[in-house]
CSV table of C-alpha atoms and ligand atoms in Angstrom, one decimal:
chain,number,residue,atom,x,y,z
A,1,UNK,CA,-4.0,25.3,5.5
A,2,UNK,CA,-5.9,24.3,2.4
A,3,UNK,CA,-5.4,20.7,1.6
A,4,UNK,CA,-6.4,18.7,-1.4
A,5,UNK,CA,-6.5,14.9,-1.0
A,6,UNK,CA,-6.7,12.9,-4.2
A,7,UNK,CA,-8.4,9.5,-4.1
A,8,UNK,CA,-11.6,8.0,-2.8
A,9,UNK,CA,-10.9,4.8,-0.9
A,10,UNK,CA,-10.4,3.6,2.7
A,11,UNK,CA,-6.9,4.9,2.6
A,12,UNK,CA,-8.0,8.4,1.8
A,13,UNK,CA,-10.8,8.3,4.3
A,14,UNK,CA,-8.3,7.3,7.0
A,15,UNK,CA,-5.9,10.1,5.9
A,16,UNK,CA,-8.7,12.7,5.9
A,17,UNK,CA,-9.9,11.6,9.3
A,18,UNK,CA,-6.4,12.2,10.7
A,19,UNK,CA,-6.1,15.5,8.8
A,20,UNK,CA,-9.5,16.6,10.1
A,21,UNK,CA,-8.4,15.9,13.7
A,22,UNK,CA,-5.2,17.8,13.3
A,23,UNK,CA,-4.8,20.7,15.8
A,24,UNK,CA,-3.7,23.0,12.9
A,25,UNK,CA,-7.4,22.7,11.7
A,26,UNK,CA,-6.8,22.5,7.9
A,27,UNK,CA,-9.6,22.9,5.4
A,28,UNK,CA,-9.9,19.7,3.4
A,29,UNK,CA,-11.1,19.1,-0.1
A,30,UNK,CA,-11.1,15.5,-1.6
A,31,UNK,CA,-11.4,14.4,-5.2
A,32,UNK,CA,-13.4,12.2,-5.8
A,33,UNK,CA,-14.0,11.1,-2.2
A,34,UNK,CA,-16.8,8.8,-1.0
A,35,UNK,CA,-19.8,9.0,1.3
A,36,UNK,CA,-17.7,8.5,4.4
A,37,UNK,CA,-15.3,11.2,3.4
A,38,UNK,CA,-18.2,13.5,2.6
A,39,UNK,CA,-19.1,13.6,6.3
A,40,UNK,CA,-15.8,15.2,7.2
A,41,UNK,CA,-14.5,17.0,4.0
A,42,UNK,CA,-15.8,18.7,0.9
A,43,UNK,CA,-15.8,16.2,-2.0
A,44,UNK,CA,-15.4,17.2,-5.7
A,45,UNK,CA,-16.5,14.7,-8.4
A,46,UNK,CA,-13.1,14.5,-10.2
A,47,UNK,CA,-11.6,11.2,-11.0
A,48,UNK,CA,-8.2,10.4,-9.3
A,49,UNK,CA,-6.6,10.0,-12.8
A,50,UNK,CA,-7.9,13.2,-14.3
A,51,UNK,CA,-4.7,15.1,-13.7
A,52,UNK,CA,-5.8,18.2,-15.8
A,53,UNK,CA,-8.9,18.8,-13.7
A,54,UNK,CA,-7.0,18.0,-10.5
A,55,UNK,CA,-4.3,20.5,-11.3
A,56,UNK,CA,-6.9,23.1,-12.0
A,57,UNK,CA,-8.7,22.3,-8.7
A,58,UNK,CA,-5.5,22.6,-6.7
A,59,UNK,CA,-4.8,26.0,-8.2
A,60,UNK,CA,-8.3,27.4,-7.9
A,61,UNK,CA,-8.6,26.4,-4.3
A,62,UNK,CA,-5.2,27.8,-3.4
A,63,UNK,CA,-3.9,24.5,-2.1
A,64,UNK,CA,-1.1,24.7,0.4
A,65,UNK,CA,-0.6,21.0,0.2
A,66,UNK,CA,-1.8,18.2,-2.1
A,67,UNK,CA,-1.7,14.6,-0.8
A,68,UNK,CA,-2.0,12.0,-3.5
A,69,UNK,CA,-3.4,8.7,-2.3
A,70,UNK,CA,-3.3,6.2,-5.3
A,71,UNK,CA,-0.5,5.4,-7.6
A,72,UNK,CA,-2.2,6.1,-10.9
A,73,UNK,CA,-2.0,10.0,-10.8
A,74,UNK,CA,1.6,9.7,-9.6
A,75,UNK,CA,2.6,7.6,-12.6
A,76,UNK,CA,0.7,10.1,-14.8
A,77,UNK,CA,2.8,13.0,-13.4
A,78,UNK,CA,0.3,14.9,-11.2
A,79,UNK,CA,3.0,15.7,-8.7
A,80,UNK,CA,5.3,17.1,-11.4
A,81,UNK,CA,2.5,19.4,-12.6
A,82,UNK,CA,1.7,20.7,-9.2
A,83,UNK,CA,5.3,21.3,-8.2
A,84,UNK,CA,5.8,23.1,-11.5
A,85,UNK,CA,2.9,25.4,-10.4
A,86,UNK,CA,4.6,25.9,-7.0
A,87,UNK,CA,2.1,23.8,-5.0
A,88,UNK,CA,3.7,21.6,-2.2
A,89,UNK,CA,2.9,17.9,-2.9
A,90,UNK,CA,3.2,14.9,-0.7
A,91,UNK,CA,3.9,12.4,-3.5
A,92,UNK,CA,6.7,11.7,-5.9
A,93,UNK,CA,7.3,13.0,-9.4
A,94,UNK,CA,6.7,10.4,-12.2
A,95,UNK,CA,10.5,9.7,-12.4
A,96,UNK,CA,10.6,8.7,-8.7
A,97,UNK,CA,7.3,6.9,-9.0
A,98,UNK,CA,9.1,4.3,-11.2
A,99,UNK,CA,10.1,2.7,-7.9
A,100,UNK,CA,6.5,1.3,-8.0
A,101,UNK,CA,5.8,1.5,-11.7
A,102,UNK,CA,8.7,-0.6,-13.0
A,103,UNK,CA,10.1,-3.6,-11.3
A,104,UNK,CA,13.1,-3.7,-13.7
A,105,UNK,CA,13.9,-0.1,-12.8
A,106,UNK,CA,13.8,-0.9,-9.1
A,107,UNK,CA,15.8,-4.1,-9.3
A,108,UNK,CA,18.5,-2.3,-11.2
A,109,UNK,CA,18.4,0.6,-8.7
A,110,UNK,CA,18.8,-1.8,-5.8
A,111,UNK,CA,21.7,-3.4,-7.6
A,112,UNK,CA,23.5,-0.1,-8.1
A,113,UNK,CA,22.9,1.1,-4.6
A,114,UNK,CA,23.5,-2.2,-2.7
A,115,UNK,CA,20.0,-2.5,-1.4
A,116,UNK,CA,19.2,-6.1,-0.3
A,117,UNK,CA,16.7,-7.8,-2.5
A,118,UNK,CA,16.2,-11.2,-4.3
A,119,UNK,CA,18.7,-12.1,-7.0
A,120,UNK,CA,17.1,-11.4,-10.4
A,121,UNK,CA,17.5,-11.1,-14.2
A,122,UNK,CA,15.5,-8.9,-16.6
A,123,UNK,CA,14.2,-10.1,-20.0
A,124,UNK,CA,12.6,-8.5,-23.0
A,125,UNK,CA,13.0,-11.7,-25.1
A,126,UNK,CA,10.8,-14.7,-24.2
A,127,UNK,CA,13.3,-17.2,-25.5
A,128,UNK,CA,16.0,-15.9,-23.2
A,129,UNK,CA,13.5,-15.8,-20.3
A,130,UNK,CA,12.6,-19.5,-20.9
A,131,UNK,CA,16.2,-20.5,-21.1
A,132,UNK,CA,17.0,-18.7,-17.9
A,133,UNK,CA,14.1,-20.5,-16.1
A,134,UNK,CA,15.2,-24.0,-17.3
A,135,UNK,CA,18.7,-23.3,-16.2
A,136,UNK,CA,17.8,-21.8,-12.8
A,137,UNK,CA,15.3,-24.5,-12.1
A,138,UNK,CA,17.8,-27.2,-12.8
A,139,UNK,CA,20.4,-25.5,-10.5
A,140,UNK,CA,18.0,-24.7,-7.6
A,141,UNK,CA,16.8,-28.2,-7.3
A,142,UNK,CA,13.3,-27.2,-8.3
A,143,UNK,CA,12.7,-24.5,-5.8
A,144,UNK,CA,9.9,-22.0,-6.7
A,145,UNK,CA,10.9,-19.2,-9.0
A,146,UNK,CA,9.2,-15.9,-9.2
A,147,UNK,CA,8.1,-14.3,-12.6
A,148,UNK,CA,7.0,-10.7,-12.5
A,149,UNK,CA,5.6,-8.4,-15.2
A,150,UNK,CA,7.7,-5.2,-15.2
A,151,UNK,CA,4.9,-2.7,-15.0
A,152,UNK,CA,1.7,-2.2,-13.0
A,153,UNK,CA,-0.7,-5.1,-13.6
A,154,UNK,CA,-3.5,-4.6,-11.0
A,155,UNK,CA,-1.8,-6.9,-8.6
A,156,UNK,CA,-1.9,-9.8,-11.0
A,157,UNK,CA,1.6,-9.5,-12.6
A,158,UNK,CA,3.5,-11.7,-10.0
A,159,UNK,CA,3.6,-15.5,-10.3
A,160,UNK,CA,5.3,-17.5,-7.6
A,161,UNK,CA,5.8,-20.6,-9.7
A,162,UNK,CA,6.1,-23.9,-7.9
A,163,UNK,CA,7.1,-25.8,-11.0
A,164,UNK,CA,9.1,-25.1,-14.2
A,165,UNK,CA,6.0,-25.5,-16.3
A,166,UNK,CA,4.2,-22.8,-14.3
A,167,UNK,CA,7.1,-20.4,-14.6
A,168,UNK,CA,7.3,-21.0,-18.4
A,169,UNK,CA,3.5,-20.4,-18.6
A,170,UNK,CA,3.9,-17.2,-16.7
A,171,UNK,CA,6.5,-16.0,-19.2
A,172,UNK,CA,4.2,-16.9,-22.1
A,173,UNK,CA,1.2,-15.1,-20.5
A,174,UNK,CA,3.1,-11.9,-20.0
A,175,UNK,CA,5.4,-11.8,-23.0
A,176,UNK,CA,3.7,-13.7,-25.8
A,177,UNK,CA,-0.1,-13.5,-25.0
A,178,UNK,CA,0.2,-9.9,-23.7
A,179,UNK,CA,-2.0,-10.6,-20.6
A,180,UNK,CA,-0.8,-7.4,-19.0
A,181,UNK,CA,-0.3,-5.3,-22.2
A,182,UNK,CA,2.8,-3.2,-22.2
A,183,UNK,CA,3.4,-3.9,-18.5
A,184,UNK,CA,4.4,-7.5,-19.4
A,185,UNK,CA,6.7,-6.8,-22.4
A,186,UNK,CA,9.6,-6.9,-19.9
A,187,UNK,CA,9.7,-9.5,-17.1
A,188,UNK,CA,11.8,-9.8,-14.1
A,189,UNK,CA,12.7,-13.4,-12.9
A,190,UNK,CA,13.6,-13.6,-9.3
A,191,UNK,CA,15.0,-16.0,-6.8
A,192,UNK,CA,12.3,-17.2,-4.3
A,193,UNK,CA,12.7,-15.8,-0.8
A,194,UNK,CA,11.3,-17.4,2.3
A,195,UNK,CA,10.2,-15.6,5.5
A,196,UNK,CA,7.4,-13.4,6.8
A,197,UNK,CA,6.4,-10.3,5.0
A,198,UNK,CA,6.2,-6.9,6.6
A,199,UNK,CA,5.5,-3.3,5.4
A,200,UNK,CA,7.6,-0.3,6.5
A,201,UNK,CA,6.3,3.2,5.8
A,202,UNK,CA,8.7,6.1,5.7
A,203,UNK,CA,8.1,9.8,5.0
A,204,UNK,CA,10.6,11.4,2.6
A,205,UNK,CA,11.4,14.9,1.6
A,206,UNK,CA,13.9,14.3,-1.2
A,207,UNK,CA,16.9,14.5,1.2
A,208,UNK,CA,15.8,12.6,4.3
A,209,UNK,CA,13.5,9.9,5.4
A,210,UNK,CA,11.9,9.3,8.8
A,211,UNK,CA,10.1,6.1,9.8
A,212,UNK,CA,6.4,6.5,10.1
A,213,UNK,CA,5.2,3.1,11.3
A,214,UNK,CA,5.2,-0.6,10.4
A,215,UNK,CA,2.3,-3.0,9.5
A,216,UNK,CA,1.5,-6.2,7.8
A,217,UNK,CA,-1.4,-7.0,5.6
A,218,UNK,CA,-3.4,-10.0,4.4
A,219,UNK,CA,-3.3,-10.2,0.6
A,220,UNK,CA,-5.3,-13.4,-0.2
A,221,UNK,CA,-9.1,-13.4,-0.2
A,222,UNK,CA,-9.6,-16.5,2.0
A,223,UNK,CA,-8.8,-17.5,5.5
A,224,UNK,CA,-5.4,-19.1,6.0
A,225,UNK,CA,-4.0,-17.1,3.1
A,226,UNK,CA,-5.8,-19.1,0.5
A,227,UNK,CA,-7.5,-18.1,-2.8
A,228,UNK,CA,-6.9,-15.2,-5.1
A,229,UNK,CA,-4.8,-12.1,-4.5
A,230,UNK,CA,-6.7,-9.0,-3.5
A,231,UNK,CA,-5.7,-5.4,-2.7
A,232,UNK,CA,-5.6,-6.5,0.9
A,233,UNK,CA,-8.3,-8.0,3.2
A,234,UNK,CA,-6.9,-6.7,6.5
A,235,UNK,CA,-4.0,-5.1,8.3
A,236,UNK,CA,-2.2,-4.7,11.6
A,237,UNK,CA,0.0,-1.9,13.0
A,238,UNK,CA,2.6,-2.1,14.4
A,239,UNK,CA,3.5,-5.5,13.1
A,240,UNK,CA,4.6,-7.9,15.8
A,241,UNK,CA,6.9,-9.4,13.2
A,242,UNK,CA,9.5,-6.6,13.5
A,243,UNK,CA,11.7,-5.8,16.5
A,244,UNK,CA,13.1,-2.2,17.0
A,245,UNK,CA,16.5,-3.6,15.9
A,246,UNK,CA,15.1,-4.9,12.7
A,247,UNK,CA,13.2,-1.7,12.0
A,248,UNK,CA,16.5,0.2,12.3
A,249,UNK,CA,18.1,-2.3,9.9
A,250,UNK,CA,15.4,-1.6,7.4
A,251,UNK,CA,16.0,2.2,7.7
A,252,UNK,CA,19.7,1.8,7.5
A,253,UNK,CA,20.0,-0.9,4.8
A,254,UNK,CA,16.9,-0.2,2.6
A,255,UNK,CA,15.1,3.1,3.1
A,256,UNK,CA,17.9,5.6,3.7
A,257,UNK,CA,20.1,4.2,0.8
A,258,UNK,CA,17.0,4.5,-1.4
A,259,UNK,CA,16.4,8.1,-0.6
A,260,UNK,CA,20.1,8.9,-1.0
A,261,UNK,CA,20.3,6.9,-4.3
A,262,UNK,CA,17.3,8.5,-5.8
A,263,UNK,CA,18.7,12.0,-5.0
A,264,UNK,CA,22.1,11.0,-6.4
A,265,UNK,CA,20.3,9.7,-9.6
A,266,UNK,CA,18.5,13.0,-10.1
A,267,UNK,CA,15.0,11.8,-9.1
A,268,UNK,CA,14.6,12.8,-5.4
A,269,UNK,CA,11.8,11.0,-3.7
A,270,UNK,CA,9.2,13.1,-1.9
A,271,UNK,CA,6.2,11.4,-0.3
A,272,UNK,CA,5.5,8.1,1.4
A,273,UNK,CA,7.8,5.3,0.6
A,274,UNK,CA,6.2,1.9,1.4
A,275,UNK,CA,8.7,-0.9,1.5
A,276,UNK,CA,7.3,-4.5,1.2
A,277,UNK,CA,9.9,-6.6,2.8
A,278,UNK,CA,10.7,-10.3,3.4
A,279,UNK,CA,12.3,-11.2,6.7
A,280,UNK,CA,14.6,-13.8,5.3
A,281,UNK,CA,17.1,-15.8,7.3
A,282,UNK,CA,19.8,-13.5,6.0
A,283,UNK,CA,17.9,-10.4,7.1
A,284,UNK,CA,15.3,-8.1,5.6
A,285,UNK,CA,15.1,-8.0,1.8
A,286,UNK,CA,13.0,-5.7,-0.4
A,287,UNK,CA,10.2,-7.5,-2.2
A,288,UNK,CA,8.7,-4.3,-3.7
A,289,UNK,CA,8.3,-0.6,-3.3
A,290,UNK,CA,5.1,1.3,-3.4
A,291,UNK,CA,5.3,5.1,-3.6
A,292,UNK,CA,2.2,5.9,-1.5
A,293,UNK,CA,0.4,4.7,1.6
A,294,UNK,CA,-0.9,1.2,1.4
A,295,UNK,CA,-4.6,0.4,1.6
A,296,UNK,CA,-5.7,-1.0,4.0
A,297,UNK,CA,-2.4,-0.3,5.8
A,298,UNK,CA,-3.2,3.4,6.0
A,299,UNK,CA,-6.3,2.5,7.9
A,300,UNK,CA,-4.3,1.1,10.7
A,301,UNK,CA,-1.5,3.8,10.6
A,302,UNK,CA,-3.6,6.9,10.8
A,303,UNK,CA,-5.7,6.0,13.9
A,304,UNK,CA,-2.4,5.5,15.7
A,305,UNK,CA,-0.9,8.9,14.7
A,306,UNK,CA,-0.9,11.4,17.6
A,307,UNK,CA,1.0,14.2,15.9
A,308,UNK,CA,-0.6,16.8,13.6
A,309,UNK,CA,-1.0,14.9,10.2
A,310,UNK,CA,-1.1,18.1,8.2
A,311,UNK,CA,2.1,19.5,9.6
A,312,UNK,CA,3.8,16.2,9.1
A,313,UNK,CA,2.8,15.7,5.5
A,314,UNK,CA,3.5,19.3,4.6
A,315,UNK,CA,7.0,19.0,6.1
A,316,UNK,CA,7.7,16.2,3.6
A,317,UNK,CA,6.3,18.3,0.7
A,318,UNK,CA,8.4,21.3,1.6
A,319,UNK,CA,11.7,19.7,2.3
A,320,UNK,CA,11.6,20.3,6.0
A,321,UNK,CA,11.3,16.9,7.6
A,322,UNK,CA,13.9,17.9,10.1
A,323,UNK,CA,11.3,20.0,11.8
A,324,UNK,CA,8.9,17.2,12.7
A,325,UNK,CA,8.9,14.1,14.7
A,326,UNK,CA,5.8,11.9,14.5
A,327,UNK,CA,4.4,10.6,17.8
A,328,UNK,CA,2.3,7.4,17.8
A,329,UNK,CA,-0.2,6.0,20.3
A,330,UNK,CA,1.0,2.9,22.1
A,331,UNK,CA,-2.1,1.0,21.1
A,332,UNK,CA,-2.2,-1.5,18.3
A,333,UNK,CA,-4.7,-1.1,15.4
A,334,UNK,CA,-6.4,-3.9,13.4
A,335,UNK,CA,-8.4,-3.4,10.2
A,336,UNK,CA,-10.8,-6.0,8.9
A,337,UNK,CA,-12.0,-5.3,5.3
A,338,UNK,CA,-15.6,-6.1,4.4
A,339,UNK,CA,-15.9,-6.8,0.7
A,340,UNK,CA,-18.7,-7.6,-1.8
A,341,UNK,CA,-19.3,-11.3,-2.2
A,342,UNK,CA,-17.4,-12.4,-5.3
A,343,UNK,CA,-14.5,-10.0,-4.9
A,344,UNK,CA,-11.8,-10.0,-6.3
A,345,UNK,CA,-13.9,-11.5,-9.2
A,346,UNK,CA,-17.4,-10.3,-10.3
A,347,UNK,CA,-19.7,-8.9,-7.6
A,348,UNK,CA,-23.1,-7.2,-7.3
A,349,UNK,CA,-23.4,-3.5,-6.7
A,350,UNK,CA,-26.1,-1.7,-5.0
A,351,UNK,CA,-26.6,-4.0,-2.0
A,352,UNK,CA,-27.7,-2.3,1.2
A,353,UNK,CA,-25.6,-1.9,4.3
A,354,UNK,CA,-26.9,-1.1,7.8
A,355,UNK,CA,-25.6,-1.1,11.3
A,356,UNK,CA,-22.7,1.4,10.9
A,357,UNK,CA,-23.9,3.6,13.7
A,358,UNK,CA,-24.0,0.8,16.2
A,359,UNK,CA,-20.6,-0.5,15.1
A,360,UNK,CA,-19.0,3.0,15.2
A,361,UNK,CA,-20.3,3.5,18.8
A,362,UNK,CA,-18.3,0.6,20.0
A,363,UNK,CA,-15.1,1.4,22.0
A,364,UNK,CA,-12.0,2.1,19.9
A,365,UNK,CA,-13.8,1.5,16.6
A,366,UNK,CA,-13.6,3.6,13.4
A,367,UNK,CA,-15.2,2.6,10.1
A,368,UNK,CA,-13.5,3.8,6.9
A,369,UNK,CA,-15.5,3.8,3.6
A,370,UNK,CA,-14.0,2.4,0.4
A,371,UNK,CA,-16.5,1.3,-2.3
A,372,UNK,CA,-19.7,2.8,-0.9
A,373,UNK,CA,-22.3,5.0,-2.4
A,374,UNK,CA,-25.6,6.6,-1.3
A,375,UNK,CA,-28.9,5.4,-2.8
A,376,UNK,CA,-31.5,7.9,-3.9
A,377,UNK,CA,-33.4,7.2,-0.6
A,378,UNK,CA,-30.3,8.0,1.4
A,379,UNK,CA,-29.4,4.3,2.3
A,380,UNK,CA,-25.8,3.3,2.2
A,381,UNK,CA,-25.0,0.8,-0.6
A,382,UNK,CA,-22.0,-1.1,-1.8
A,383,UNK,CA,-20.4,0.3,-5.0
A,384,UNK,CA,-17.1,-1.6,-5.2
A,385,UNK,CA,-15.1,-4.7,-4.3
A,386,UNK,CA,-13.6,-3.6,-1.0
A,387,UNK,CA,-16.4,-1.7,0.7
A,388,UNK,CA,-15.7,-1.0,4.4
A,389,UNK,CA,-12.6,-1.0,6.6
A,390,UNK,CA,-13.6,-1.9,10.2
A,391,UNK,CA,-10.7,-0.6,12.3
A,392,UNK,CA,-10.2,-0.8,16.0
A,393,UNK,CA,-7.5,0.3,18.5
A,394,UNK,CA,-6.7,-1.8,21.5
A,395,UNK,CA,-4.0,-2.2,24.2
A,396,UNK,CA,-2.7,-5.3,22.3
A,397,UNK,CA,-3.2,-6.7,18.8
A,398,UNK,CA,-5.5,-9.3,20.3
A,399,UNK,CA,-7.6,-6.6,22.0
A,400,UNK,CA,-7.8,-4.6,18.8
A,401,UNK,CA,-8.7,-7.7,16.8
A,402,UNK,CA,-11.5,-8.6,19.2
A,403,UNK,CA,-12.9,-5.0,19.0
A,404,UNK,CA,-12.7,-5.0,15.2
A,405,UNK,CA,-14.5,-8.3,14.9
A,406,UNK,CA,-17.2,-7.2,17.4
A,407,UNK,CA,-17.8,-4.2,15.2
A,408,UNK,CA,-17.9,-6.4,12.1
A,409,UNK,CA,-20.7,-8.5,13.7
A,410,UNK,CA,-22.7,-5.3,14.2
A,411,UNK,CA,-22.7,-4.6,10.4
A,412,UNK,CA,-25.9,-5.8,8.7
A,413,UNK,CA,-24.9,-6.6,5.1
A,414,UNK,CA,-25.8,-10.1,4.0
A,415,UNK,CA,-24.0,-9.7,0.6
A,416,UNK,CA,-20.7,-8.8,2.2
A,417,UNK,CA,-17.9,-11.1,3.5
A,418,UNK,CA,-14.6,-10.8,5.4
A,419,UNK,CA,-11.7,-12.9,6.5
A,420,UNK,CA,-12.1,-14.3,10.0
A,421,UNK,CA,-8.3,-14.7,10.7
A,422,UNK,CA,-7.0,-11.1,10.5
A,423,UNK,CA,-4.3,-10.4,13.1
A,424,UNK,CA,-4.3,-14.0,14.5
A,425,UNK,CA,-0.8,-14.8,15.9
A,426,UNK,CA,1.5,-16.2,13.3
A,427,UNK,CA,2.1,-19.9,13.3
A,428,UNK,CA,5.6,-20.8,14.6
A,429,UNK,CA,8.1,-20.9,11.7
A,430,UNK,CA,8.3,-24.4,10.2
A,431,UNK,CA,11.2,-26.7,11.3
B,501,AMP,P1,5.0,-7.9,-5.5
B,501,AMP,O1,3.9,-7.4,-6.3
B,501,AMP,O2,6.4,-7.8,-6.1
B,501,AMP,O3,4.9,-7.4,-4.1
B,501,AMP,O4,4.7,-9.4,-5.2
B,501,AMP,C1,3.5,-9.9,-4.7
B,501,AMP,C2,3.7,-11.0,-3.7
B,501,AMP,O5,4.4,-12.1,-4.3
B,501,AMP,C3,4.6,-10.6,-2.5
B,501,AMP,O6,3.8,-9.9,-1.6
B,501,AMP,C4,5.1,-11.9,-2.1
B,501,AMP,O7,4.2,-12.6,-1.3
B,501,AMP,C5,5.3,-12.6,-3.4
B,501,AMP,N1,6.7,-12.5,-3.8
B,501,AMP,C6,7.1,-11.5,-4.7
B,501,AMP,N2,8.5,-11.7,-4.9
B,501,AMP,C7,8.9,-12.8,-4.2
B,501,AMP,C8,10.1,-13.5,-4.0
B,501,AMP,N3,11.2,-13.1,-4.7
B,501,AMP,N4,10.1,-14.5,-3.2
B,501,AMP,C9,9.0,-15.0,-2.6
B,501,AMP,N5,7.8,-14.4,-2.7
B,501,AMP,C10,7.7,-13.3,-3.5
B,502,LIG,N1,-2.3,-3.3,0.5
B,502,LIG,C1,-1.3,-3.2,-0.5
B,502,LIG,C2,-1.2,-2.0,-1.3
B,502,LIG,O1,-1.8,-1.0,-0.9
B,502,LIG,O2,-0.5,-2.0,-2.3
């Protein structure tokens, strides 16, 4: 099997490590890849959003499967193009990718298909949005209210506003000042939900969905969930926050109705559906959908996968999910992200990283590359915000965490930093 993987982060490194270990022995090309990926696959220097060049590459290499890692090429219609050329793709068409690309679309979809999510209203007029906030705020006794830019805003489009003034400022930033460009011309204003957050990953073939695995991640840059939002500073799989009964509820109340609803609406969903959920007192509710694997969540999912990753993803791409059943290791996985000092703000590039061989030799440890590059003298250097994903398997979350942090200590990179509290047990719920 000839497989093209699109992307070049830790997510794609983890995917390719699983594909490279698959008993079906696929041949793997990655665009653009990174130095870690280059050790196990052929990398082509094509950007993940250059959908013309990616379509040409898939055709010229005779791809039997294209796996699209990031959201940008999905929104741009790469999957549509490849499917039109008869190439199986694990990733949704642009119409189905709206589940991630438009919050207003998704809220409306949930409403029509009775999928549990926060109560909401959508606005294209800032006056109406402000009036709604004043009214809701008065009626909710001042509880936080959530203001979201409709479109993709690099993780910055969501404001959980503690005060009315903050909520009004969020509306002005998105709708009047144009802080997120077109993505903020429409805003969704939501009821605030309380509970713990979890992520559920399902594989979909347009008709059916099967559960892959669960995880949770750590979005804020600082220990104790403080500081700015990031792409994710760490992750754990499976998440101890979900029971098997709750997982089944998520499949029955959220995932399967979504796949059925998208099919009924004429936009069948093929690929990985990643549900971000809040475990509220009334049950699991959808916070958001992503239409791809999460990063760093993929870095804790793939090391746990026992089944042939190539067969599994191709089954989704070819409408034959009924033929596969993923098997997972019993071990837990923990990923600690090492990032360049300053991330998610400004950071230096080109700083030298050593110690990977010693860290990788530790039991249960795998290191996934994200923003790395190779210096002219061959040294590994940092070339992005999130740079390495230090992942470990262990018999328990605590054992995996200890192994991951032992490996982090072996990395010699003075200009890097990481959170020290990834995968610590949750505090008991308040009250
Ligand atoms: P989103 O981009 O929609 O996932 O939102 C980013 C983060 O904002 C989520 O992971 C939650 O922590 C928080 N959030 C979003 N919507 C809500 C909500 N309705 N209630 C409470 N927190 C929320
Ligand atoms: N870790 C969050 C995401 O991939 O969107």
